[in-house]
CSV table of C-alpha atoms in Angstrom, one decimal:
chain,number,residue,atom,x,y,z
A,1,UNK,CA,-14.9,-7.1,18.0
A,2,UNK,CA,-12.7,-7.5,14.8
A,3,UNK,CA,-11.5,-4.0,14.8
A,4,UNK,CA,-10.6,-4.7,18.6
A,5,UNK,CA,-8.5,-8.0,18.0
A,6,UNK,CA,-7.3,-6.2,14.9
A,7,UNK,CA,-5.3,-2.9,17.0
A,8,UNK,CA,-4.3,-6.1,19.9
A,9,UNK,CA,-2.3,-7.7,17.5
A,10,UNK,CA,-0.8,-4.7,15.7
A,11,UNK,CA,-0.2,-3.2,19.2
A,12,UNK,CA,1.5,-7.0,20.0
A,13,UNK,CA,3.7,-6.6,16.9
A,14,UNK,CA,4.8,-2.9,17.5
A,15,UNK,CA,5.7,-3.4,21.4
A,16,UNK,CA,7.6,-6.5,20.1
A,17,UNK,CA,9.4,-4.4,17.0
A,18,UNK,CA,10.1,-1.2,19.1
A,19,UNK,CA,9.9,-1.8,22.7
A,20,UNK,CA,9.5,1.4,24.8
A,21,UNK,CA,12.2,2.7,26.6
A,22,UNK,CA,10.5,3.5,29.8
A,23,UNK,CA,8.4,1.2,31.9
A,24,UNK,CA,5.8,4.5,32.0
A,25,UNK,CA,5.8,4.8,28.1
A,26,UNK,CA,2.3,5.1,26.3
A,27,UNK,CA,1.2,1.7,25.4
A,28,UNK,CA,0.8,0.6,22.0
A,29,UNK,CA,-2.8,-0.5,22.3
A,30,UNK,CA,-3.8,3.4,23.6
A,31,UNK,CA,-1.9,5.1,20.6
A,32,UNK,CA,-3.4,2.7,17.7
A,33,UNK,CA,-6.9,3.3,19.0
A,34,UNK,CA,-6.0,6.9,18.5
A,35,UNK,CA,-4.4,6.1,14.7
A,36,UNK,CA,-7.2,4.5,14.1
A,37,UNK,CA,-9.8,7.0,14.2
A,38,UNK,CA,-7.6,9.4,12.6
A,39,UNK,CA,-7.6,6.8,9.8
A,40,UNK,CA,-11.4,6.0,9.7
A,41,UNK,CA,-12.9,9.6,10.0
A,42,UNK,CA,-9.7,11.5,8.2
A,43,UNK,CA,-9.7,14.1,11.5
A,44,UNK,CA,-6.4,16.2,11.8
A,45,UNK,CA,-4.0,14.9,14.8
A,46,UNK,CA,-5.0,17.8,16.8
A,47,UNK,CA,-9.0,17.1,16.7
A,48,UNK,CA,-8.8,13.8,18.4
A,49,UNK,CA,-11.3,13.9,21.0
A,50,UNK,CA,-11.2,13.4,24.7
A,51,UNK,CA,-10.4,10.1,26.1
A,52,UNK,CA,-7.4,9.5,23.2
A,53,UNK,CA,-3.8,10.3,24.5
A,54,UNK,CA,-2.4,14.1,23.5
A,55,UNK,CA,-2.1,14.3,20.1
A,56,UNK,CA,1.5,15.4,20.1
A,57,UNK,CA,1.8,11.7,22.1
A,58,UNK,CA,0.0,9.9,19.3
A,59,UNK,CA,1.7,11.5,16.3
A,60,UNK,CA,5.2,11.6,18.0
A,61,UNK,CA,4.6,7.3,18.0
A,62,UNK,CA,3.1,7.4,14.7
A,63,UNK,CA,6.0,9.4,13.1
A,64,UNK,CA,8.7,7.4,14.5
A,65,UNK,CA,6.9,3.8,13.9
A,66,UNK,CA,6.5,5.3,10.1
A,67,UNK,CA,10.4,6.2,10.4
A,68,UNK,CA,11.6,2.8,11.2
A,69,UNK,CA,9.2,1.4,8.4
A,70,UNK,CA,7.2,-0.9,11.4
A,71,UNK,CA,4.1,-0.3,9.2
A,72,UNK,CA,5.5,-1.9,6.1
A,73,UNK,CA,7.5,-4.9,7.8
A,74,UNK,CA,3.6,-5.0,9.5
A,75,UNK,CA,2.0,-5.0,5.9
A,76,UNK,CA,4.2,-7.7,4.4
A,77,UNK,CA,4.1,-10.1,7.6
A,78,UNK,CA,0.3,-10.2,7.3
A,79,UNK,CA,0.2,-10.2,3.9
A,80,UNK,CA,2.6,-13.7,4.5
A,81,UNK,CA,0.1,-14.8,6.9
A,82,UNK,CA,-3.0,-14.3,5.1
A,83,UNK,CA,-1.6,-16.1,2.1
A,84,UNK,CA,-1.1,-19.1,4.4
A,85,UNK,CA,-5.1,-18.7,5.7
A,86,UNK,CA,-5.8,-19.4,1.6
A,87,UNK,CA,-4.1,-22.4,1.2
A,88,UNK,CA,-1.1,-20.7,-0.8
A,89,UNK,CA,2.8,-20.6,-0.1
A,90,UNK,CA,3.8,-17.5,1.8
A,91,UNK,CA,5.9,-15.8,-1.1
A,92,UNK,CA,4.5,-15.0,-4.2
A,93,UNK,CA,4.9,-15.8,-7.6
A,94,UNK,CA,2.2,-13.4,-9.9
A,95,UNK,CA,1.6,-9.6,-8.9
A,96,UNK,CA,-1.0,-7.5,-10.3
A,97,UNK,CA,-0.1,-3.8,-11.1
A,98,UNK,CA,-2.2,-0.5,-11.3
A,99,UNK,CA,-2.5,3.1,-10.9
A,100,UNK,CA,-5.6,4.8,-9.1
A,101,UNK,CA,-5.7,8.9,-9.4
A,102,UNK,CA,-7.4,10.3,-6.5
A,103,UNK,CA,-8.5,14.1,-5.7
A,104,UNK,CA,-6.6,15.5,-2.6
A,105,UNK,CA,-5.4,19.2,-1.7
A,106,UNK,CA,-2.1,20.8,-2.3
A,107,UNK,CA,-0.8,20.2,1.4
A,108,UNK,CA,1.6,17.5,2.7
A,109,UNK,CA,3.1,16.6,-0.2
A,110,UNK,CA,3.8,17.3,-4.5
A,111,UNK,CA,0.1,16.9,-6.4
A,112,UNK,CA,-0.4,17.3,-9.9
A,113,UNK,CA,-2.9,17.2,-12.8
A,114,UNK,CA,-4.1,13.8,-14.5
A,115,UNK,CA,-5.6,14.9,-17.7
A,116,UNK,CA,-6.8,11.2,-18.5
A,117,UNK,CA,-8.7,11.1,-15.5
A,118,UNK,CA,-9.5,15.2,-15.5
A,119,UNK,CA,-8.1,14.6,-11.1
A,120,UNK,CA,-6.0,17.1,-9.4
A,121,UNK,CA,-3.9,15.3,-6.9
A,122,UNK,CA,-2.0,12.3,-6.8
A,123,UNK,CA,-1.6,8.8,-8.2
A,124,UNK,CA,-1.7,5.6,-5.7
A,125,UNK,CA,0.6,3.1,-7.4
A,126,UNK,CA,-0.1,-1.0,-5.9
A,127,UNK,CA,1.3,-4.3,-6.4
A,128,UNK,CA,-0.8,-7.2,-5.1
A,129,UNK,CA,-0.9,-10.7,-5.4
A,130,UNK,CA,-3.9,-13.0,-6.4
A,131,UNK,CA,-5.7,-12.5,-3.6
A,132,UNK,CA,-5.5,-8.9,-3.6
A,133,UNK,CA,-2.8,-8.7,-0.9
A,134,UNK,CA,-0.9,-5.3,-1.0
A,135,UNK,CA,2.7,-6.3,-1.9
A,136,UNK,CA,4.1,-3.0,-2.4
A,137,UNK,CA,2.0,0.4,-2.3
A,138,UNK,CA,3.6,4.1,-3.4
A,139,UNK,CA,2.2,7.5,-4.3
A,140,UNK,CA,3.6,10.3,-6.6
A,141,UNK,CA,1.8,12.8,-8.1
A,142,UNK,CA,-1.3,12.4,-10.6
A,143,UNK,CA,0.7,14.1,-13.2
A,144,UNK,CA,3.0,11.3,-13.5
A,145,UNK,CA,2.7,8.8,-16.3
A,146,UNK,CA,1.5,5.3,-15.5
A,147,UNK,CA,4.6,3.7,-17.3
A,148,UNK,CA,7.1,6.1,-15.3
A,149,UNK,CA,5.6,4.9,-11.7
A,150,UNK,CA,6.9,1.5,-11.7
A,151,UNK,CA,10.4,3.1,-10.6
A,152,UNK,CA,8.2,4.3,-7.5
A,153,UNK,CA,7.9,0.4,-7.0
A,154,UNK,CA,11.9,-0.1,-6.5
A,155,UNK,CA,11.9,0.1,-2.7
A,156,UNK,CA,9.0,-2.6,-2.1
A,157,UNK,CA,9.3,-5.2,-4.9
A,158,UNK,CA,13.0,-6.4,-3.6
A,159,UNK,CA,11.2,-7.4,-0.3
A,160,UNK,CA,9.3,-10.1,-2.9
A,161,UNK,CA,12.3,-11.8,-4.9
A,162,UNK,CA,10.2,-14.9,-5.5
A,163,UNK,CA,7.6,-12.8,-8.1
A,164,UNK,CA,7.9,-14.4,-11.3
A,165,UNK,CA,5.4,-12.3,-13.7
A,166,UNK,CA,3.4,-9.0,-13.9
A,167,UNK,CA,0.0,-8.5,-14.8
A,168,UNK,CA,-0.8,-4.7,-16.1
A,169,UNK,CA,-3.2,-3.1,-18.7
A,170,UNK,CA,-2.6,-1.4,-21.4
A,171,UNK,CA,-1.4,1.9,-20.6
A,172,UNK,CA,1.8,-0.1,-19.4
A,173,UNK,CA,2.9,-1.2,-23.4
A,174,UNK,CA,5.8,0.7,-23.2
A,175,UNK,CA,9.2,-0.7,-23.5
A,176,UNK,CA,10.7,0.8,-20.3
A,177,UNK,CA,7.8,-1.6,-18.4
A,178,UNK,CA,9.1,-4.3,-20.1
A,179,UNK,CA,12.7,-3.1,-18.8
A,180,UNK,CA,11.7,-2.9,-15.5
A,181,UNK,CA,9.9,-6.1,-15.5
A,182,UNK,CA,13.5,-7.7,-16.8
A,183,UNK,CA,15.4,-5.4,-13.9
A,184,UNK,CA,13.5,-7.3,-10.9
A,185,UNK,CA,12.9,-11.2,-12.8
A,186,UNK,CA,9.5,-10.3,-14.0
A,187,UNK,CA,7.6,-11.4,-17.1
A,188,UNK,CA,5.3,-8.6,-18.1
A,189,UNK,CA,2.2,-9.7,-19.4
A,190,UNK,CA,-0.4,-7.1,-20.6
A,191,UNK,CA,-3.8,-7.8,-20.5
A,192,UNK,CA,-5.7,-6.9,-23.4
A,193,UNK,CA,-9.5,-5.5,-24.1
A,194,UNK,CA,-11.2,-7.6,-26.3
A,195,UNK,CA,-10.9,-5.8,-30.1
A,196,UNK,CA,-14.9,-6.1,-29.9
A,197,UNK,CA,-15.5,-4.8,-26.4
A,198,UNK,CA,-17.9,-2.1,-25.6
A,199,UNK,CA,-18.2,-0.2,-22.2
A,200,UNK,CA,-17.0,-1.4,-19.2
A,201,UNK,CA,-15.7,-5.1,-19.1
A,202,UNK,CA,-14.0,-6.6,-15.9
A,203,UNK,CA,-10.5,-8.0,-17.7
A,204,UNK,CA,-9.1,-11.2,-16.6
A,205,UNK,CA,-7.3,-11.2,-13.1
A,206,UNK,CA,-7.1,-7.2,-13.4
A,207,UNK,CA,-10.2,-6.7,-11.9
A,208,UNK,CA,-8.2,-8.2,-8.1
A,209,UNK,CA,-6.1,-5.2,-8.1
């Protein structure tokens, strides 16, 4: 029932952003039920099974609500919203920073090799606030040094003027963080392990991101 209220209102905000041109156009409820499970199970376009719209339908939507950048307005507006739900003003003032490698295969896009993390592909680079709401989101490829992915960030972060300071770890020490922190009206603030710490240790306010 979630999921089903979920694709309503995304279909709701789509039609609204980019209404269809022709009275007989695919409705936006019909193609995000077929994004959907192309999302969930990670199925090519052309293995959607029978009872979605053609594939060519579904992707040709997809393509051109990823084009007008529907999807991130979409991200941000709920990300508003669900600050509201928590009792907290709609723009944000903190935003936590981090870098995730994860494995994928040389196809729709550069990958390269982390040797930290011993991962061939590429490098998920977020910004959330304190609840974990994705502010910004990029990728490049693994091979990319965590303090050079920030730049990655300069498209998303303008859409938050209001962010004040940035929490990273410690693989972002270097000065040209710092400078880009200072470029957007950021305080960077690196959170330290403890000298004594052994193993795994959740850090303070990292662990959100």
């Amino acid at each position: 029932m979630v999921m089903e209220a979920g694709l309503d209102e995304v279909a709701r905000f789509l039609e609204l952003a980019d209404p269809p041109a022709r009275p007989n156009a695919r409705s936006a409820r019909r193609v995000m039920a077929a994004v959907a499970w192309h999302l969930r199970t990670g199925g090519g376009w052309r293995a959607l099974p029978d009872g979605f719209l053609p594939w060519r339908t579904v992707y040709g939507w997809f393509r051109r609500w990823v084009d007008k950048g529907l999807f991130a307005v979409l991200m941000r507006t709920l990300a508003r919203r669900q600050r509201r739900c928590c009792g907290r003003r709609p723009t944000p003032r903190l935003a936590i920073i981090d870098t995730q490698s994860v494995k994928c295969i040389g196809v729709r896009g550069p990958r390269g090799y982390d040797a930290a993390k011993r991962v061939v592909g590429r490098k998920r680079v977020l910004m959330v606030d304190a609840e974990g709401h994705i502010l910004a989101m990029t990728i490049v490829p693994a091979n990319v040094q965590d303090c050079d992915t920030l730049s990655a960030l300069d498209e998303g972060k303008p859409y938050w003027p209001s962010l004040r300071l940035g929490l990273f770890d410690s693989v972002f020490r270097a000065k040209r963080c710092e400078e880009w922190c200072n470029l957007h009206g950021m305080r960077r603030r690196v959170v330290e392990k403890d000298p004594d710490q052994k193993g795994f240790v959740v850090l303070e306010r990292r662990w959100i991101v």
